[in-house]
Amino acid sequence: MMGNQISNADRTIIDLWKRYGTVKAISVQTGYSHHKITKCLATHGYIISEAHAKILELYSQGVELEDISKEVKLSLSSVRAYLPRERPEYGQHYSKNAANIYNWRKRKERK
């Protein structure tokens, strides 16, 4: 998938969030992990709990992840899951340069 389109997985997670409003219900419906669901929702601007709001607040203030983890009493990996993606989901949204390389390789294969 090229460009800034939303992945099918993200679309499904968001639709189920709007329907059920719980990560557990989404996990049961999709089989996706809590972290995958949380990361998706955070990336698309959904705040799912008070802890999530606190993590985002502290992070925006420049507090280190380890300190946030201690403050909210969650593991470092859980804290990271509550932060929006910094890079595209693997195999989904490609940068302009990655798209150019992909297209170049496809043309090269045809020769």
mmCIF file of N, CA and C in Angstrom:
data_model
loop_
_atom_site.group_PDB
_atom_site.id
_atom_site.type_symbol
_atom_site.label_atom_id
_atom_site.label_comp_id
_atom_site.label_asym_id
_atom_site.label_seq_id
_atom_site.Cartn_x
_atom_site.Cartn_y
_atom_site.Cartn_z
ATOM 1 N N MET A 1 0.844 -1.174 0.000
ATOM 2 C CA MET A 1 0.000 0.000 0.000
ATOM 3 C C MET A 1 0.890 1.237 0.000
ATOM 4 N N MET A 2 0.644 2.144 -0.883
ATOM 5 C CA MET A 2 1.461 3.343 -1.003
ATOM 6 C C MET A 2 0.716 4.560 -0.454
ATOM 7 N N GLY A 3 1.481 5.586 -0.104
ATOM 8 C CA GLY A 3 0.868 6.837 0.322
ATOM 9 C C GLY A 3 0.472 6.829 1.783
ATOM 10 N N ASN A 4 -0.455 7.712 2.129
ATOM 11 C CA ASN A 4 -0.871 7.875 3.521
ATOM 12 C C ASN A 4 -2.198 7.184 3.807
ATOM 13 N N GLN A 5 -2.504 6.158 3.070
ATOM 14 C CA GLN A 5 -3.752 5.435 3.291
ATOM 15 C C GLN A 5 -3.670 4.660 4.595
ATOM 16 N N ILE A 6 -4.813 4.455 5.206
ATOM 17 C CA ILE A 6 -4.876 3.694 6.448
ATOM 18 C C ILE A 6 -4.914 2.203 6.092
ATOM 19 N N SER A 7 -4.187 1.398 6.855
ATOM 20 C CA SER A 7 -4.153 -0.038 6.568
ATOM 21 C C SER A 7 -5.500 -0.672 6.917
ATOM 22 N N ASN A 8 -5.751 -1.821 6.329
ATOM 23 C CA ASN A 8 -6.986 -2.551 6.636
ATOM 24 C C ASN A 8 -7.044 -2.923 8.110
ATOM 25 N N ALA A 9 -5.902 -3.320 8.675
ATOM 26 C CA ALA A 9 -5.862 -3.687 10.087
ATOM 27 C C ALA A 9 -6.237 -2.485 10.957
ATOM 28 N N ASP A 10 -5.658 -1.318 10.653
ATOM 29 C CA ASP A 10 -5.977 -0.122 11.428
ATOM 30 C C ASP A 10 -7.449 0.248 11.284
ATOM 31 N N ARG A 11 -7.968 0.162 10.066
ATOM 32 C CA ARG A 11 -9.382 0.486 9.834
ATOM 33 C C ARG A 11 -10.275 -0.430 10.671
ATOM 34 N N THR A 12 -9.956 -1.724 10.684
ATOM 35 C CA THR A 12 -10.733 -2.690 11.461
ATOM 36 C C THR A 12 -10.681 -2.348 12.941
ATOM 37 N N ILE A 13 -9.486 -2.064 13.448
ATOM 38 C CA ILE A 13 -9.330 -1.735 14.869
ATOM 39 C C ILE A 13 -10.139 -0.493 15.223
ATOM 40 N N ILE A 14 -10.058 0.542 14.412
ATOM 41 C CA ILE A 14 -10.783 1.784 14.690
ATOM 42 C C ILE A 14 -12.294 1.550 14.648
ATOM 43 N N ASP A 15 -12.763 0.817 13.660
ATOM 44 C CA ASP A 15 -14.195 0.524 13.559
ATOM 45 C C ASP A 15 -14.685 -0.248 14.786
ATOM 46 N N LEU A 16 -13.896 -1.227 15.217
ATOM 47 C CA LEU A 16 -14.287 -2.004 16.403
ATOM 48 C C LEU A 16 -14.197 -1.161 17.672
ATOM 49 N N TRP A 17 -13.237 -0.233 17.732
ATOM 50 C CA TRP A 17 -13.151 0.671 18.886
ATOM 51 C C TRP A 17 -14.420 1.522 18.978
ATOM 52 N N LYS A 18 -14.862 2.020 17.852
ATOM 53 C CA LYS A 18 -16.077 2.839 17.829
ATOM 54 C C LYS A 18 -17.304 2.014 18.235
ATOM 55 N N ARG A 19 -17.265 0.742 17.905
ATOM 56 C CA ARG A 19 -18.400 -0.134 18.222
ATOM 57 C C ARG A 19 -18.394 -0.616 19.665
ATOM 58 N N TYR A 20 -17.226 -1.079 20.144
ATOM 59 C CA TYR A 20 -17.161 -1.708 21.464
ATOM 60 C C TYR A 20 -16.514 -0.833 22.539
ATOM 61 N N GLY A 21 -15.535 -0.033 22.160
ATOM 62 C CA GLY A 21 -14.880 0.849 23.119
ATOM 63 C C GLY A 21 -13.942 0.181 24.097
ATOM 64 N N THR A 22 -13.567 -1.069 23.832
ATOM 65 C CA THR A 22 -12.597 -1.739 24.705
ATOM 66 C C THR A 22 -11.548 -2.470 23.881
ATOM 67 N N VAL A 23 -10.334 -2.456 24.382
ATOM 68 C CA VAL A 23 -9.235 -3.151 23.714
ATOM 69 C C VAL A 23 -9.469 -4.654 23.749
ATOM 70 N N LYS A 24 -9.979 -5.153 24.874
ATOM 71 C CA LYS A 24 -10.209 -6.590 25.007
ATOM 72 C C LYS A 24 -11.201 -7.094 23.954
ATOM 73 N N ALA A 25 -12.275 -6.356 23.737
ATOM 74 C CA ALA A 25 -13.261 -6.771 22.737
ATOM 75 C C ALA A 25 -12.636 -6.798 21.342
ATOM 76 N N ILE A 26 -11.787 -5.824 21.049
ATOM 77 C CA ILE A 26 -11.114 -5.787 19.747
ATOM 78 C C ILE A 26 -10.182 -6.978 19.612
ATOM 79 N N SER A 27 -9.466 -7.298 20.683
ATOM 80 C CA SER A 27 -8.543 -8.428 20.663
ATOM 81 C C SER A 27 -9.293 -9.739 20.428
ATOM 82 N N VAL A 28 -10.426 -9.894 21.096
ATOM 83 C CA VAL A 28 -11.232 -11.108 20.922
ATOM 84 C C VAL A 28 -11.723 -11.214 19.482
ATOM 85 N N GLN A 29 -12.163 -10.103 18.892
ATOM 86 C CA GLN A 29 -12.698 -10.103 17.535
ATOM 87 C C GLN A 29 -11.617 -10.340 16.479
ATOM 88 N N THR A 30 -10.416 -9.793 16.713
ATOM 89 C CA THR A 30 -9.381 -9.804 15.672
ATOM 90 C C THR A 30 -8.225 -10.763 15.931
ATOM 91 N N GLY A 31 -7.978 -11.069 17.187
ATOM 92 C CA GLY A 31 -6.800 -11.853 17.539
ATOM 93 C C GLY A 31 -5.544 -11.001 17.664
ATOM 94 N N TYR A 32 -5.672 -9.686 17.486
ATOM 95 C CA TYR A 32 -4.521 -8.784 17.610
ATOM 96 C C TYR A 32 -4.140 -8.621 19.073
ATOM 97 N N SER A 33 -2.853 -8.366 19.308
ATOM 98 C CA SER A 33 -2.365 -8.171 20.669
ATOM 99 C C SER A 33 -2.819 -6.823 21.225
ATOM 100 N N HIS A 34 -2.802 -6.725 22.535
ATOM 101 C CA HIS A 34 -3.141 -5.468 23.221
ATOM 102 C C HIS A 34 -2.239 -4.346 22.728
ATOM 103 N N HIS A 35 -0.945 -4.630 22.581
ATOM 104 C CA HIS A 35 0.000 -3.604 22.142
ATOM 105 C C HIS A 35 -0.291 -3.130 20.719
ATOM 106 N N LYS A 36 -0.602 -4.047 19.814
ATOM 107 C CA LYS A 36 -0.895 -3.663 18.431
ATOM 108 C C LYS A 36 -2.131 -2.760 18.382
ATOM 109 N N ILE A 37 -3.143 -3.121 19.133
ATOM 110 C CA ILE A 37 -4.384 -2.343 19.159
ATOM 111 C C ILE A 37 -4.137 -0.970 19.763
ATOM 112 N N THR A 38 -3.433 -0.946 20.885
ATOM 113 C CA THR A 38 -3.151 0.317 21.571
ATOM 114 C C THR A 38 -2.316 1.237 20.696
ATOM 115 N N LYS A 39 -1.292 0.693 20.046
ATOM 116 C CA LYS A 39 -0.425 1.490 19.165
ATOM 117 C C LYS A 39 -1.232 2.078 18.015
ATOM 118 N N CYS A 40 -2.098 1.279 17.427
ATOM 119 C CA CYS A 40 -2.947 1.750 16.333
ATOM 120 C C CYS A 40 -3.833 2.900 16.799
ATOM 121 N N LEU A 41 -4.528 2.708 17.906
ATOM 122 C CA LEU A 41 -5.440 3.746 18.399
ATOM 123 C C LEU A 41 -4.690 5.015 18.758
ATOM 124 N N ALA A 42 -3.524 4.877 19.390
ATOM 125 C CA ALA A 42 -2.720 6.051 19.743
ATOM 126 C C ALA A 42 -2.276 6.798 18.500
ATOM 127 N N THR A 43 -1.890 6.052 17.481
ATOM 128 C CA THR A 43 -1.419 6.656 16.238
ATOM 129 C C THR A 43 -2.514 7.478 15.566
ATOM 130 N N HIS A 44 -3.745 7.028 15.712
ATOM 131 C CA HIS A 44 -4.859 7.703 15.050
ATOM 132 C C HIS A 44 -5.613 8.662 15.980
ATOM 133 N N GLY A 45 -4.998 8.973 17.128
ATOM 134 C CA GLY A 45 -5.532 10.020 17.990
ATOM 135 C C GLY A 45 -6.569 9.604 19.008
ATOM 136 N N TYR A 46 -6.753 8.322 19.230
ATOM 137 C CA TYR A 46 -7.714 7.856 20.222
ATOM 138 C C TYR A 46 -7.010 7.691 21.566
ATOM 139 N N ILE A 47 -7.573 8.256 22.617
ATOM 140 C CA ILE A 47 -7.045 8.095 23.974
ATOM 141 C C ILE A 47 -7.973 7.112 24.669
ATOM 142 N N ILE A 48 -7.405 5.998 25.126
ATOM 143 C CA ILE A 48 -8.247 4.898 25.569
ATOM 144 C C ILE A 48 -8.412 4.772 27.076
ATOM 145 N N SER A 49 -7.606 5.522 27.855
ATOM 146 C CA SER A 49 -7.721 5.426 29.310
ATOM 147 C C SER A 49 -7.055 6.624 29.963
ATOM 148 N N GLU A 50 -7.258 6.763 31.266
ATOM 149 C CA GLU A 50 -6.593 7.830 32.010
ATOM 150 C C GLU A 50 -5.080 7.632 31.989
ATOM 151 N N ALA A 51 -4.646 6.372 32.095
ATOM 152 C CA ALA A 51 -3.204 6.089 32.052
ATOM 153 C C ALA A 51 -2.626 6.524 30.701
ATOM 154 N N HIS A 52 -3.353 6.257 29.633
ATOM 155 C CA HIS A 52 -2.915 6.650 28.303
ATOM 156 C C HIS A 52 -2.785 8.171 28.215
ATOM 157 N N ALA A 53 -3.776 8.881 28.732
ATOM 158 C CA ALA A 53 -3.737 10.351 28.728
ATOM 159 C C ALA A 53 -2.531 10.855 29.515
ATOM 160 N N LYS A 54 -2.258 10.220 30.656
ATOM 161 C CA LYS A 54 -1.119 10.627 31.494
ATOM 162 C C LYS A 54 0.197 10.381 30.758
ATOM 163 N N ILE A 55 0.316 9.246 30.097
ATOM 164 C CA ILE A 55 1.525 8.927 29.332
ATOM 165 C C ILE A 55 1.754 9.982 28.258
ATOM 166 N N LEU A 56 0.713 10.312 27.513
ATOM 167 C CA LEU A 56 0.843 11.312 26.448
ATOM 168 C C LEU A 56 1.212 12.686 27.020
ATOM 169 N N GLU A 57 0.621 13.033 28.154
ATOM 170 C CA GLU A 57 0.925 14.316 28.784
ATOM 171 C C GLU A 57 2.397 14.382 29.192
ATOM 172 N N LEU A 58 2.868 13.353 29.887
ATOM 173 C CA LEU A 58 4.262 13.324 30.332
ATOM 174 C C LEU A 58 5.215 13.305 29.145
ATOM 175 N N TYR A 59 4.888 12.526 28.135
ATOM 176 C CA TYR A 59 5.728 12.427 26.949
ATOM 177 C C TYR A 59 5.831 13.781 26.250
ATOM 178 N N SER A 60 4.721 14.497 26.155
ATOM 179 C CA SER A 60 4.729 15.810 25.502
ATOM 180 C C SER A 60 5.547 16.831 26.290
ATOM 181 N N GLN A 61 5.729 16.575 27.582
ATOM 182 C CA GLN A 61 6.541 17.453 28.434
ATOM 183 C C GLN A 61 8.023 17.089 28.377
ATOM 184 N N GLY A 62 8.349 16.045 27.611
ATOM 185 C CA GLY A 62 9.740 15.651 27.452
ATOM 186 C C GLY A 62 10.258 14.703 28.527
ATOM 187 N N VAL A 63 9.358 14.130 29.319
ATOM 188 C CA VAL A 63 9.754 13.187 30.364
ATOM 189 C C VAL A 63 10.258 11.910 29.694
ATOM 190 N N GLU A 64 11.352 11.367 30.192
ATOM 191 C CA GLU A 64 11.944 10.138 29.647
ATOM 192 C C GLU A 64 10.991 8.955 29.826
ATOM 193 N N LEU A 65 11.028 8.022 28.881
ATOM 194 C CA LEU A 65 10.126 6.875 28.913
ATOM 195 C C LEU A 65 10.265 6.050 30.189
ATOM 196 N N GLU A 66 11.486 5.878 30.662
ATOM 197 C CA GLU A 66 11.704 5.113 31.888
ATOM 198 C C GLU A 66 11.009 5.783 33.073
ATOM 199 N N ASP A 67 11.056 7.107 33.128
ATOM 200 C CA ASP A 67 10.399 7.842 34.214
ATOM 201 C C ASP A 67 8.879 7.776 34.081
ATOM 202 N N ILE A 68 8.387 7.820 32.859
ATOM 203 C CA ILE A 68 6.945 7.685 32.630
ATOM 204 C C ILE A 68 6.496 6.309 33.103
ATOM 205 N N SER A 69 7.281 5.291 32.769
ATOM 206 C CA SER A 69 6.972 3.920 33.159
ATOM 207 C C SER A 69 6.824 3.803 34.675
ATOM 208 N N LYS A 70 7.736 4.406 35.415
ATOM 209 C CA LYS A 70 7.677 4.380 36.887
ATOM 210 C C LYS A 70 6.462 5.149 37.400
ATOM 211 N N GLU A 71 6.202 6.293 36.786
ATOM 212 C CA GLU A 71 5.093 7.157 37.216
ATOM 213 C C GLU A 71 3.733 6.470 37.064
ATOM 214 N N VAL A 72 3.512 5.814 35.935
ATOM 215 C CA VAL A 72 2.209 5.194 35.680
ATOM 216 C C VAL A 72 2.167 3.715 36.064
ATOM 217 N N LYS A 73 3.324 3.200 36.533
ATOM 218 C CA LYS A 73 3.428 1.811 36.990
ATOM 219 C C LYS A 73 3.060 0.796 35.902
ATOM 220 N N LEU A 74 3.615 1.044 34.707
ATOM 221 C CA LEU A 74 3.474 0.116 33.583
ATOM 222 C C LEU A 74 4.866 -0.212 33.052
ATOM 223 N N SER A 75 4.976 -1.344 32.390
ATOM 224 C CA SER A 75 6.261 -1.718 31.804
ATOM 225 C C SER A 75 6.632 -0.720 30.708
ATOM 226 N N LEU A 76 7.919 -0.678 30.397
ATOM 227 C CA LEU A 76 8.415 0.208 29.350
ATOM 228 C C LEU A 76 7.769 -0.130 28.006
ATOM 229 N N SER A 77 7.598 -1.416 27.709
ATOM 230 C CA SER A 77 6.971 -1.797 26.438
ATOM 231 C C SER A 77 5.512 -1.360 26.392
ATOM 232 N N SER A 78 4.824 -1.389 27.523
ATOM 233 C CA SER A 78 3.439 -0.913 27.550
ATOM 234 C C SER A 78 3.379 0.590 27.325
ATOM 235 N N VAL A 79 4.295 1.323 27.940
ATOM 236 C CA VAL A 79 4.344 2.771 27.737
ATOM 237 C C VAL A 79 4.578 3.071 26.261
ATOM 238 N N ARG A 80 5.504 2.361 25.645
ATOM 239 C CA ARG A 80 5.778 2.571 24.216
ATOM 240 C C ARG A 80 4.541 2.281 23.359
ATOM 241 N N ALA A 81 3.766 1.279 23.754
ATOM 242 C CA ALA A 81 2.566 0.916 22.984
ATOM 243 C C ALA A 81 1.534 2.040 23.002
ATOM 244 N N TYR A 82 1.542 2.837 24.064
ATOM 245 C CA TYR A 82 0.575 3.929 24.173
ATOM 246 C C TYR A 82 0.999 5.179 23.402
ATOM 247 N N LEU A 83 2.182 5.174 22.829
ATOM 248 C CA LEU A 83 2.655 6.321 22.049
ATOM 249 C C LEU A 83 2.360 6.091 20.572
ATOM 250 N N PRO A 84 2.060 7.158 19.833
ATOM 251 C CA PRO A 84 1.809 7.001 18.394
ATOM 252 C C PRO A 84 3.032 6.440 17.672
ATOM 253 N N ARG A 85 2.787 5.756 16.559
ATOM 254 C CA ARG A 85 3.882 5.237 15.747
ATOM 255 C C ARG A 85 4.749 6.388 15.250
ATOM 256 N N GLU A 86 6.044 6.164 15.269
ATOM 257 C CA GLU A 86 6.976 7.132 14.700
ATOM 258 C C GLU A 86 7.289 6.768 13.261
ATOM 259 N N ARG A 87 7.178 5.485 12.959
ATOM 260 C CA ARG A 87 7.410 4.982 11.600
ATOM 261 C C ARG A 87 6.145 4.285 11.146
ATOM 262 N N PRO A 88 5.993 4.119 9.873
ATOM 263 C CA PRO A 88 4.816 3.400 9.378
ATOM 264 C C PRO A 88 4.824 1.952 9.855
ATOM 265 N N GLU A 89 3.646 1.370 9.947
ATOM 266 C CA GLU A 89 3.517 -0.043 10.275
ATOM 267 C C GLU A 89 4.252 -0.841 9.209
ATOM 268 N N TYR A 90 4.970 -1.880 9.593
ATOM 269 C CA TYR A 90 5.786 -2.644 8.663
ATOM 270 C C TYR A 90 4.950 -3.096 7.467
ATOM 271 N N GLY A 91 5.481 -2.824 6.270
ATOM 272 C CA GLY A 91 4.844 -3.278 5.051
ATOM 273 C C GLY A 91 3.609 -2.497 4.652
ATOM 274 N N GLN A 92 3.385 -1.352 5.252
ATOM 275 C CA GLN A 92 2.166 -0.610 4.945
ATOM 276 C C GLN A 92 2.452 0.676 4.183
ATOM 277 N N HIS A 93 2.696 1.750 4.890
ATOM 278 C CA HIS A 93 2.813 3.062 4.269
ATOM 279 C C HIS A 93 4.275 3.332 3.929
ATOM 280 N N TYR A 94 4.553 3.571 2.673
ATOM 281 C CA TYR A 94 5.917 3.765 2.227
ATOM 282 C C TYR A 94 6.219 5.247 2.053
ATOM 283 N N SER A 95 7.447 5.629 2.391
ATOM 284 C CA SER A 95 7.886 6.990 2.115
ATOM 285 C C SER A 95 7.984 7.169 0.601
ATOM 286 N N LYS A 96 8.097 8.409 0.171
ATOM 287 C CA LYS A 96 8.220 8.678 -1.265
ATOM 288 C C LYS A 96 9.454 7.976 -1.821
ATOM 289 N N ASN A 97 10.563 8.024 -1.082
ATOM 290 C CA ASN A 97 11.789 7.381 -1.538
ATOM 291 C C ASN A 97 11.617 5.861 -1.616
ATOM 292 N N ALA A 98 10.975 5.268 -0.605
ATOM 293 C CA ALA A 98 10.756 3.821 -0.623
ATOM 294 C C ALA A 98 9.873 3.425 -1.797
ATOM 295 N N ALA A 99 8.873 4.250 -2.099
ATOM 296 C CA ALA A 99 8.002 3.979 -3.241
ATOM 297 C C ALA A 99 8.789 4.045 -4.546
ATOM 298 N N ASN A 100 9.697 5.019 -4.652
ATOM 299 C CA ASN A 100 10.531 5.138 -5.852
ATOM 300 C C ASN A 100 11.419 3.912 -6.029
ATOM 301 N N ILE A 101 12.020 3.462 -4.948
ATOM 302 C CA ILE A 101 12.878 2.276 -4.998
ATOM 303 C C ILE A 101 12.062 1.046 -5.392
ATOM 304 N N TYR A 102 10.884 0.905 -4.785
ATOM 305 C CA TYR A 102 10.002 -0.224 -5.105
ATOM 306 C C TYR A 102 9.664 -0.231 -6.594
ATOM 307 N N ASN A 103 9.263 0.918 -7.111
ATOM 308 C CA ASN A 103 8.904 1.025 -8.536
ATOM 309 C C ASN A 103 10.104 0.753 -9.437
ATOM 310 N N TRP A 104 11.285 1.246 -9.063
ATOM 311 C CA TRP A 104 12.502 1.006 -9.838
ATOM 312 C C TRP A 104 12.794 -0.493 -9.904
ATOM 313 N N ARG A 105 12.688 -1.172 -8.780
ATOM 314 C CA ARG A 105 12.951 -2.619 -8.744
ATOM 315 C C ARG A 105 11.947 -3.385 -9.613
ATOM 316 N N LYS A 106 10.690 -2.962 -9.583
ATOM 317 C CA LYS A 106 9.681 -3.620 -10.415
ATOM 318 C C LYS A 106 10.006 -3.450 -11.902
ATOM 319 N N ARG A 107 10.420 -2.230 -12.285
ATOM 320 C CA ARG A 107 10.785 -2.003 -13.678
ATOM 321 C C ARG A 107 12.012 -2.830 -14.061
ATOM 322 N N LYS A 108 12.968 -2.921 -13.157
ATOM 323 C CA LYS A 108 14.193 -3.682 -13.414
ATOM 324 C C LYS A 108 13.865 -5.170 -13.613
ATOM 325 N N GLU A 109 12.921 -5.700 -12.847
ATOM 326 C CA GLU A 109 12.525 -7.102 -12.968
ATOM 327 C C GLU A 109 11.940 -7.419 -14.339
ATOM 328 N N ARG A 110 11.273 -6.452 -14.933
ATOM 329 C CA ARG A 110 10.616 -6.653 -16.234
ATOM 330 C C ARG A 110 11.610 -6.692 -17.399
ATOM 331 N N LYS A 111 12.817 -6.221 -17.172
ATOM 332 C CA LYS A 111 13.815 -6.167 -18.268
ATOM 333 C C LYS A 111 14.449 -7.521 -18.496
#
